[in-house]
mmCIF file of C-alpha atoms and ligand atoms in Angstrom:
data_model
loop_
_atom_site.group_PDB
_atom_site.id
_atom_site.type_symbol
_atom_site.label_atom_id
_atom_site.label_comp_id
_atom_site.label_asym_id
_atom_site.label_seq_id
_atom_site.Cartn_x
_atom_site.Cartn_y
_atom_site.Cartn_z
ATOM 1 C CA MET A 1 36.722 16.748 21.794
ATOM 2 C CA MET A 2 35.047 19.160 19.971
ATOM 3 C CA LYS A 3 37.319 19.113 17.288
ATOM 4 C CA ARG A 4 36.378 15.227 16.843
ATOM 5 C CA PHE A 5 32.487 16.645 15.928
ATOM 6 C CA MET A 6 33.479 19.534 13.889
ATOM 7 C CA PRO A 7 33.257 17.655 10.593
ATOM 8 C CA ALA A 8 29.842 15.672 11.653
ATOM 9 C CA ILE A 9 28.322 19.427 12.743
ATOM 10 C CA LEU A 10 29.391 20.825 9.722
ATOM 11 C CA ALA A 11 27.752 18.126 7.729
ATOM 12 C CA LEU A 12 24.860 18.398 9.416
ATOM 13 C CA SER A 13 24.437 22.070 9.173
ATOM 14 C CA PHE A 14 24.888 21.617 5.367
ATOM 15 C CA ALA A 15 22.458 18.843 5.134
ATOM 16 C CA LEU A 16 19.856 20.386 7.153
ATOM 17 C CA PRO A 17 18.618 23.254 5.125
ATOM 18 C CA ALA A 18 18.706 21.147 1.856
ATOM 19 C CA SER A 19 16.557 18.234 3.529
ATOM 20 C CA ALA A 20 14.411 21.090 4.435
ATOM 21 C CA LEU A 21 14.198 22.687 1.047
ATOM 22 C CA ALA A 22 13.612 19.238 -0.525
ATOM 23 C CA ALA A 23 10.640 18.268 1.492
ATOM 24 C CA GLY A 24 9.416 21.961 0.830
ATOM 25 C CA ASP A 25 8.493 21.465 -2.816
ATOM 26 C CA GLN A 26 6.209 18.312 -1.736
ATOM 27 C CA ALA A 27 2.802 18.995 -0.349
ATOM 28 C CA HIS A 28 1.489 17.494 2.617
ATOM 29 C CA PRO A 29 -0.815 14.583 1.880
ATOM 30 C CA GLU A 30 -4.674 15.126 2.541
ATOM 31 C CA SER A 31 -6.164 13.457 5.445
ATOM 32 C CA ARG A 32 -9.118 11.080 4.292
ATOM 33 C CA ASN A 33 -11.440 9.668 6.591
ATOM 34 C CA TRP A 34 -10.361 5.864 6.549
ATOM 35 C CA SER A 35 -12.806 3.004 7.715
ATOM 36 C CA TRP A 36 -9.690 1.816 9.830
ATOM 37 C CA ASN A 37 -8.923 4.857 11.636
ATOM 38 C CA GLY A 38 -9.230 4.695 15.760
ATOM 39 C CA ILE A 39 -9.079 1.873 18.072
ATOM 40 C CA PHE A 40 -12.204 0.025 16.639
ATOM 41 C CA GLY A 41 -11.828 0.712 13.062
ATOM 42 C CA THR A 42 -11.508 -2.322 10.626
ATOM 43 C CA TYR A 43 -11.393 -2.641 6.679
ATOM 44 C CA ASP A 44 -14.170 -1.813 4.756
ATOM 45 C CA ARG A 45 -13.974 -5.348 2.704
ATOM 46 C CA ALA A 46 -15.913 -4.147 -0.167
ATOM 47 C CA GLN A 47 -14.021 -1.116 -0.600
ATOM 48 C CA LEU A 48 -10.743 -3.416 -0.725
ATOM 49 C CA GLN A 49 -12.531 -5.505 -3.608
ATOM 50 C CA ARG A 50 -12.987 -2.283 -5.556
ATOM 51 C CA GLY A 51 -9.578 -1.455 -4.854
ATOM 52 C CA LEU A 52 -8.535 -4.604 -6.239
ATOM 53 C CA GLU A 53 -10.482 -4.181 -9.225
ATOM 54 C CA ILE A 54 -8.794 -1.104 -9.928
ATOM 55 C CA PHE A 55 -5.717 -2.723 -9.150
ATOM 56 C CA THR A 56 -5.997 -5.444 -11.442
ATOM 57 C CA GLY A 57 -7.843 -3.318 -14.110
ATOM 58 C CA GLN A 58 -5.076 -0.971 -14.498
ATOM 59 C CA CYS A 59 -2.096 -0.615 -12.226
ATOM 60 C CA ILE A 60 -1.040 -4.263 -12.723
ATOM 61 C CA ASN A 61 -0.038 -3.401 -16.243
ATOM 62 C CA CYS A 62 3.101 -1.536 -14.548
ATOM 63 C CA HIS A 63 3.255 -2.407 -11.111
ATOM 64 C CA GLY A 64 4.086 -5.632 -9.205
ATOM 65 C CA LEU A 65 2.484 -6.840 -5.906
ATOM 66 C CA LYS A 66 4.749 -9.380 -5.105
ATOM 67 C CA PHE A 67 3.995 -9.942 -1.443
ATOM 68 C CA ILE A 68 0.645 -10.887 -2.231
ATOM 69 C CA HIS A 69 -0.682 -14.597 -3.121
ATOM 70 C CA PHE A 70 -3.832 -14.943 -4.895
ATOM 71 C CA ARG A 71 -5.190 -16.997 -1.897
ATOM 72 C CA ASP A 72 -4.594 -13.928 0.356
ATOM 73 C CA LEU A 73 -7.427 -12.295 -1.395
ATOM 74 C CA ILE A 74 -10.045 -14.810 0.435
ATOM 75 C CA GLN A 75 -9.296 -12.308 3.346
ATOM 76 C CA ILE A 76 -10.833 -9.621 1.876
ATOM 77 C CA GLY A 77 -13.816 -11.541 1.002
ATOM 78 C CA LEU A 78 -13.381 -13.343 -2.189
ATOM 79 C CA SER A 79 -14.459 -16.621 -2.436
ATOM 80 C CA GLU A 80 -12.222 -19.631 -3.041
ATOM 81 C CA ASP A 81 -13.383 -19.586 -6.594
ATOM 82 C CA GLN A 82 -13.129 -16.134 -7.269
ATOM 83 C CA ALA A 83 -9.301 -16.064 -6.173
ATOM 84 C CA GLU A 84 -8.792 -18.650 -8.373
ATOM 85 C CA ALA A 85 -10.638 -17.473 -11.434
ATOM 86 C CA LEU A 86 -8.758 -14.479 -10.877
ATOM 87 C CA ALA A 87 -5.142 -16.332 -10.704
ATOM 88 C CA GLU A 88 -6.059 -18.126 -13.632
ATOM 89 C CA GLN A 89 -5.878 -14.938 -15.743
ATOM 90 C CA PHE A 90 -2.177 -14.436 -15.328
ATOM 91 C CA GLU A 91 0.558 -16.613 -16.429
ATOM 92 C CA VAL A 92 3.368 -17.631 -14.341
ATOM 93 C CA ALA A 93 6.758 -19.753 -14.971
ATOM 94 C CA GLY A 94 6.247 -23.209 -14.788
ATOM 95 C CA ASP A 95 8.544 -26.252 -14.482
ATOM 96 C CA PRO A 96 10.835 -26.919 -17.623
ATOM 97 C CA ASP A 97 9.265 -29.044 -20.285
ATOM 98 C CA GLU A 98 11.361 -32.263 -21.441
ATOM 99 C CA TRP A 99 13.919 -30.478 -23.658
ATOM 100 C CA GLY A 100 14.526 -28.132 -20.572
ATOM 101 C CA ASP A 101 13.013 -25.149 -22.167
ATOM 102 C CA PRO A 102 11.178 -22.893 -20.077
ATOM 103 C CA THR A 103 7.472 -22.976 -20.124
ATOM 104 C CA THR A 104 4.606 -20.999 -18.439
ATOM 105 C CA ARG A 105 1.472 -22.027 -16.909
ATOM 106 C CA PRO A 106 -1.777 -20.176 -15.322
ATOM 107 C CA ALA A 107 -1.178 -19.039 -11.996
ATOM 108 C CA LYS A 108 -3.081 -20.766 -9.243
ATOM 109 C CA LEU A 109 -4.116 -19.950 -5.543
ATOM 110 C CA PHE A 110 -0.414 -20.522 -3.994
ATOM 111 C CA ASP A 111 1.192 -17.993 -6.533
ATOM 112 C CA ARG A 112 1.911 -14.460 -5.769
ATOM 113 C CA PHE A 113 0.939 -11.808 -8.520
ATOM 114 C CA PRO A 114 3.677 -11.953 -11.424
ATOM 115 C CA ASP A 115 5.880 -8.987 -12.116
ATOM 116 C CA PRO A 116 4.722 -6.903 -15.243
ATOM 117 C CA TYR A 117 8.053 -6.888 -16.798
ATOM 118 C CA ARG A 118 10.634 -9.412 -17.104
ATOM 119 C CA ASN A 119 13.665 -7.169 -15.617
ATOM 120 C CA GLU A 120 14.296 -3.914 -14.872
ATOM 121 C CA GLU A 121 15.802 -2.664 -17.965
ATOM 122 C CA GLU A 122 12.512 -3.649 -19.745
ATOM 123 C CA ALA A 123 10.379 -1.666 -16.990
ATOM 124 C CA ARG A 124 12.684 1.318 -17.534
ATOM 125 C CA ALA A 125 12.574 1.072 -21.205
ATOM 126 C CA LEU A 126 8.804 1.135 -21.332
ATOM 127 C CA ASN A 127 8.475 3.901 -18.765
ATOM 128 C CA ASN A 128 10.398 6.913 -20.216
ATOM 129 C CA GLY A 129 13.327 5.724 -18.068
ATOM 130 C CA ALA A 130 11.379 5.463 -14.860
ATOM 131 C CA VAL A 131 10.874 1.901 -13.112
ATOM 132 C CA PRO A 132 7.254 1.468 -11.629
ATOM 133 C CA PRO A 133 7.896 0.286 -8.200
ATOM 134 C CA ASP A 134 6.348 -2.886 -6.550
ATOM 135 C CA LEU A 135 3.225 -1.749 -4.823
ATOM 136 C CA SER A 136 2.811 -4.425 -2.163
ATOM 137 C CA LEU A 137 4.581 -2.410 0.800
ATOM 138 C CA MET A 138 4.361 1.161 -0.708
ATOM 139 C CA ALA A 139 1.763 2.355 1.988
ATOM 140 C CA LYS A 140 4.361 1.791 4.315
ATOM 141 C CA ALA A 141 7.289 2.761 2.474
ATOM 142 C CA ARG A 142 5.900 6.527 2.630
ATOM 143 C CA PRO A 143 5.190 8.586 5.356
ATOM 144 C CA ASP A 144 1.561 8.922 5.711
ATOM 145 C CA GLY A 145 1.343 6.383 3.306
ATOM 146 C CA SER A 146 -2.549 5.799 2.811
ATOM 147 C CA ASN A 147 -3.108 9.485 2.587
ATOM 148 C CA TYR A 148 -0.044 9.853 0.043
ATOM 149 C CA ILE A 149 -1.449 7.298 -2.331
ATOM 150 C CA ALA A 150 -4.832 8.594 -2.336
ATOM 151 C CA SER A 151 -3.442 12.494 -2.501
ATOM 152 C CA LEU A 152 -1.153 11.415 -5.525
ATOM 153 C CA LEU A 153 -3.547 9.840 -7.420
ATOM 154 C CA SER A 154 -6.215 12.436 -7.197
ATOM 155 C CA ASP A 155 -4.216 15.650 -7.509
ATOM 156 C CA ALA A 156 -6.382 18.031 -9.663
ATOM 157 C CA GLU A 157 -3.628 19.422 -11.825
ATOM 158 C CA TYR A 158 -1.783 16.075 -12.286
ATOM 159 C CA ASN A 159 -5.400 14.722 -13.622
ATOM 160 C CA GLU A 160 -5.299 17.140 -16.232
ATOM 161 C CA GLY A 161 -2.482 15.249 -17.743
ATOM 162 C CA ASN A 162 -0.660 17.788 -19.337
ATOM 163 C CA PRO A 163 3.020 16.499 -19.666
ATOM 164 C CA THR A 164 6.157 18.486 -19.621
ATOM 165 C CA ASP A 165 8.318 18.371 -22.747
ATOM 166 C CA ASP A 166 10.480 15.522 -20.880
ATOM 167 C CA GLY A 167 7.092 13.563 -20.501
ATOM 168 C CA LEU A 168 6.628 13.866 -16.834
ATOM 169 C CA TYR A 169 3.669 15.011 -15.121
ATOM 170 C CA HIS A 170 3.162 18.049 -12.453
ATOM 171 C CA ASN A 171 2.070 16.155 -9.187
ATOM 172 C CA ALA A 172 2.502 18.593 -5.965
ATOM 173 C CA TYR A 173 2.535 15.298 -3.808
ATOM 174 C CA PHE A 174 5.451 13.608 -5.589
ATOM 175 C CA PRO A 175 8.708 14.729 -4.391
ATOM 176 C CA GLY A 176 10.352 17.170 -6.827
ATOM 177 C CA GLY A 177 6.722 17.907 -7.997
ATOM 178 C CA LEU A 178 7.288 15.746 -11.395
ATOM 179 C CA ILE A 179 6.189 12.203 -11.918
ATOM 180 C CA ALA A 180 7.105 9.740 -14.714
ATOM 181 C CA MET A 181 3.403 8.097 -14.377
ATOM 182 C CA ALA A 182 0.833 9.543 -16.369
ATOM 183 C CA PRO A 183 -2.223 9.630 -14.520
ATOM 184 C CA PRO A 184 -3.640 6.166 -14.316
ATOM 185 C CA LEU A 185 -7.311 6.621 -13.158
ATOM 186 C CA TYR A 186 -10.027 7.649 -15.590
ATOM 187 C CA GLU A 187 -13.832 7.803 -15.226
ATOM 188 C CA GLY A 188 -15.612 4.659 -15.909
ATOM 189 C CA LEU A 189 -12.593 2.442 -14.545
ATOM 190 C CA GLY A 190 -14.164 1.832 -11.095
ATOM 191 C CA VAL A 191 -17.594 1.575 -9.649
ATOM 192 C CA ASN A 192 -19.191 2.676 -6.029
ATOM 193 C CA ALA A 193 -20.627 0.491 -3.678
ATOM 194 C CA ASP A 194 -23.995 1.362 -5.504
ATOM 195 C CA GLY A 195 -22.932 0.061 -8.972
ATOM 196 C CA SER A 196 -22.303 4.224 -9.746
ATOM 197 C CA ASP A 197 -19.104 5.557 -11.794
ATOM 198 C CA ALA A 198 -16.605 6.305 -9.343
ATOM 199 C CA SER A 199 -15.173 9.738 -9.605
ATOM 200 C CA ILE A 200 -11.204 10.039 -9.509
ATOM 201 C CA ASP A 201 -11.208 10.977 -5.851
ATOM 202 C CA GLU A 202 -13.597 7.817 -4.960
ATOM 203 C CA MET A 203 -11.241 5.311 -6.845
ATOM 204 C CA SER A 204 -7.972 7.083 -5.407
ATOM 205 C CA ASP A 205 -9.475 6.133 -1.735
ATOM 206 C CA ASP A 206 -10.488 2.651 -2.853
ATOM 207 C CA ILE A 207 -6.934 1.942 -4.372
ATOM 208 C CA ALA A 208 -5.211 3.509 -1.684
ATOM 209 C CA ALA A 209 -7.243 0.928 1.160
ATOM 210 C CA PHE A 210 -6.355 -1.733 -1.053
ATOM 211 C CA LEU A 211 -2.668 -0.970 -1.004
ATOM 212 C CA THR A 212 -2.643 -0.104 2.623
ATOM 213 C CA TRP A 213 -4.244 -3.764 3.302
ATOM 214 C CA THR A 214 -1.497 -5.431 1.114
ATOM 215 C CA ALA A 215 0.807 -3.494 3.256
ATOM 216 C CA GLU A 216 -0.442 -4.389 6.431
ATOM 217 C CA PRO A 217 -2.975 -7.403 6.225
ATOM 218 C CA ARG A 218 -2.664 -8.294 10.047
ATOM 219 C CA LEU A 219 -3.913 -4.560 11.015
ATOM 220 C CA GLU A 220 -7.245 -5.808 12.446
ATOM 221 C CA ASP A 221 -5.443 -8.613 14.689
ATOM 222 C CA ARG A 222 -2.760 -6.374 15.951
ATOM 223 C CA LYS A 223 -5.610 -3.889 17.061
ATOM 224 C CA GLY A 224 -7.514 -6.610 18.584
ATOM 225 C CA MET A 225 -4.665 -7.991 20.549
ATOM 226 C CA GLY A 226 -4.294 -4.305 21.673
ATOM 227 C CA LEU A 227 -7.587 -4.319 22.864
ATOM 228 C CA LYS A 228 -7.469 -7.692 24.601
ATOM 229 C CA VAL A 229 -4.408 -6.234 26.417
ATOM 230 C CA ILE A 230 -6.109 -3.283 27.542
ATOM 231 C CA LEU A 231 -9.331 -5.357 28.473
ATOM 232 C CA PHE A 232 -6.671 -7.766 30.432
ATOM 233 C CA LEU A 233 -5.027 -5.063 32.397
ATOM 234 C CA LEU A 234 -8.422 -3.309 33.480
ATOM 235 C CA VAL A 235 -9.667 -6.560 34.756
ATOM 236 C CA LEU A 236 -6.336 -7.395 36.662
ATOM 237 C CA THR A 237 -6.372 -3.749 37.832
ATOM 238 C CA GLY A 238 -9.940 -4.498 39.353
ATOM 239 C CA LEU A 239 -8.837 -7.817 40.880
ATOM 240 C CA LEU A 240 -5.784 -6.404 42.549
ATOM 241 C CA TYR A 241 -7.873 -3.348 44.008
ATOM 242 C CA VAL A 242 -10.235 -5.826 45.483
ATOM 243 C CA SER A 243 -7.664 -8.076 47.166
ATOM 244 C CA LYS A 244 -5.680 -4.913 48.351
ATOM 245 C CA ARG A 245 -8.988 -3.943 50.143
ATOM 246 C CA LYS A 246 -9.355 -7.508 51.462
ATOM 247 C CA ILE A 247 -5.916 -8.128 52.731
ATOM 248 C CA TRP A 248 -5.811 -4.482 54.601
ATOM 249 C CA ALA A 249 -9.445 -4.811 55.920
ATOM 250 C CA ASN A 250 -8.414 -5.946 59.135
ATOM 251 C CA VAL A 251 -4.765 -4.215 59.491
HETATM 252 C C1 LIG B 301 1.779 2.734 -17.652
HETATM 253 C C2 LIG B 301 2.421 2.275 -16.462
HETATM 254 C C3 LIG B 301 1.790 2.643 -15.131
HETATM 255 C C4 LIG B 301 0.513 2.387 -14.667
HETATM 256 C C5 LIG B 301 -0.569 1.773 -15.346
HETATM 257 C C6 LIG B 301 0.449 2.880 -13.342
HETATM 258 N N1 LIG B 301 1.805 3.256 -12.970
HETATM 259 FE FE1 LIG B 301 2.315 3.637 -11.246
HETATM 260 N N2 LIG B 301 3.993 4.382 -11.722
HETATM 261 C C7 LIG B 301 4.511 4.340 -12.741
HETATM 262 C C8 LIG B 301 6.069 4.774 -12.690
HETATM 263 C C9 LIG B 301 6.678 4.745 -14.112
HETATM 264 C C10 LIG B 301 6.318 5.159 -11.628
HETATM 265 C C11 LIG B 301 7.419 5.916 -11.210
HETATM 266 C C12 LIG B 301 7.455 7.277 -11.254
HETATM 267 C C13 LIG B 301 8.823 8.074 -11.098
HETATM 268 O O1 LIG B 301 9.472 7.573 -10.478
HETATM 269 O O2 LIG B 301 8.638 9.110 -11.309
HETATM 270 C C14 LIG B 301 5.147 5.158 -10.837
HETATM 271 C C15 LIG B 301 4.727 5.437 -9.516
HETATM 272 C C16 LIG B 301 3.704 4.978 -8.738
HETATM 273 C C17 LIG B 301 3.633 5.240 -7.462
HETATM 274 C C18 LIG B 301 4.894 5.604 -6.394
HETATM 275 C C19 LIG B 301 5.075 6.967 -5.939
HETATM 276 C C20 LIG B 301 6.328 7.236 -5.176
HETATM 277 O O3 LIG B 301 5.999 7.566 -4.077
HETATM 278 O O4 LIG B 301 7.446 6.540 -5.227
HETATM 279 C C21 LIG B 301 2.414 4.791 -7.032
HETATM 280 C C22 LIG B 301 2.053 4.927 -5.446
HETATM 281 C C23 LIG B 301 1.935 4.513 -7.888
HETATM 282 N N3 LIG B 301 2.758 4.476 -9.412
HETATM 283 C C24 LIG B 301 0.586 4.053 -7.945
HETATM 284 C C25 LIG B 301 -0.062 3.277 -8.696
HETATM 285 C C26 LIG B 301 -1.469 3.114 -8.877
HETATM 286 C C27 LIG B 301 -2.380 2.841 -7.876
HETATM 287 C C28 LIG B 301 -1.764 2.493 -10.258
HETATM 288 C C29 LIG B 301 -3.310 2.378 -10.807
HETATM 289 C C30 LIG B 301 -4.470 2.865 -10.580
HETATM 290 C C31 LIG B 301 -0.798 2.876 -11.305
HETATM 291 N N4 LIG B 301 0.222 3.398 -10.385
HETATM 292 C C32 LIG B 301 -0.602 2.655 -12.634
HETATM 293 C C33 LIG B 301 3.981 3.436 -13.971
HETATM 294 C C34 LIG B 301 2.589 2.964 -14.016
#
């Protein structure tokens, strides 16, 4: 019996130290104070909108957001007109013309954010061999995603922007410590709620919050449902207790 498992056990004993090492050269994300933490936490709409501004002002040049439709932005507080105006700034594929040639048209509310590149080859060619991943689900795809994105973007050494000879940038939070993305945030890109210029740290929080919403737009519904279930159970417990007392009162 043991013999049958030997290869698996051997493989495990080699694999474990290697993965422990790989994890060792990546810093743990710093915990930020998110508005949606805790059972009553909700998204801060103004923060999500600031994150959207940063996304459309910068990240969109290289990253897709393919699971988000322009009309979804109404959920974070944009009016229909604002969402429509934003959509119109993007070109998407239209119907073929009378000759069968491809056409483009301005995006509409029902369209998704278009990909910045025509294909993976183009993405790779323009980014030093690395492909910028779609960001819609990034906050869910990485452990501790919201904190990870915020930490990755605000890393101090990274933001000094000194590339290696291979064109990579030191980032303590990225697996392996070297990332192909040049620091994307700079002072003057985003503003705070009071209109003052946002620091790299503040922008990192805002864009990480926005990307948390894109990955989990139903977070508030889910929490609301959890609360309702708990309330229901409390009421049910009370009722059951009262009826038990009643039923057994004269026994
Ligand atoms: C000039 C192109 C470019 C811009 C602009 C850019 N990125 Fe990137 N980004 C990349 C590339 C290339 C990678 C892949 C890096 C790698 O694999 O080494 C990447 C990777 C990432 C990752 C993935 C890290 C991981 O764990 O895989 C995140 C998160 C990210 N970018 C966020 C952003 C955000 C947020 C913005 C806007 C503030 C932004 N990026 C702007 C090119 C860009």
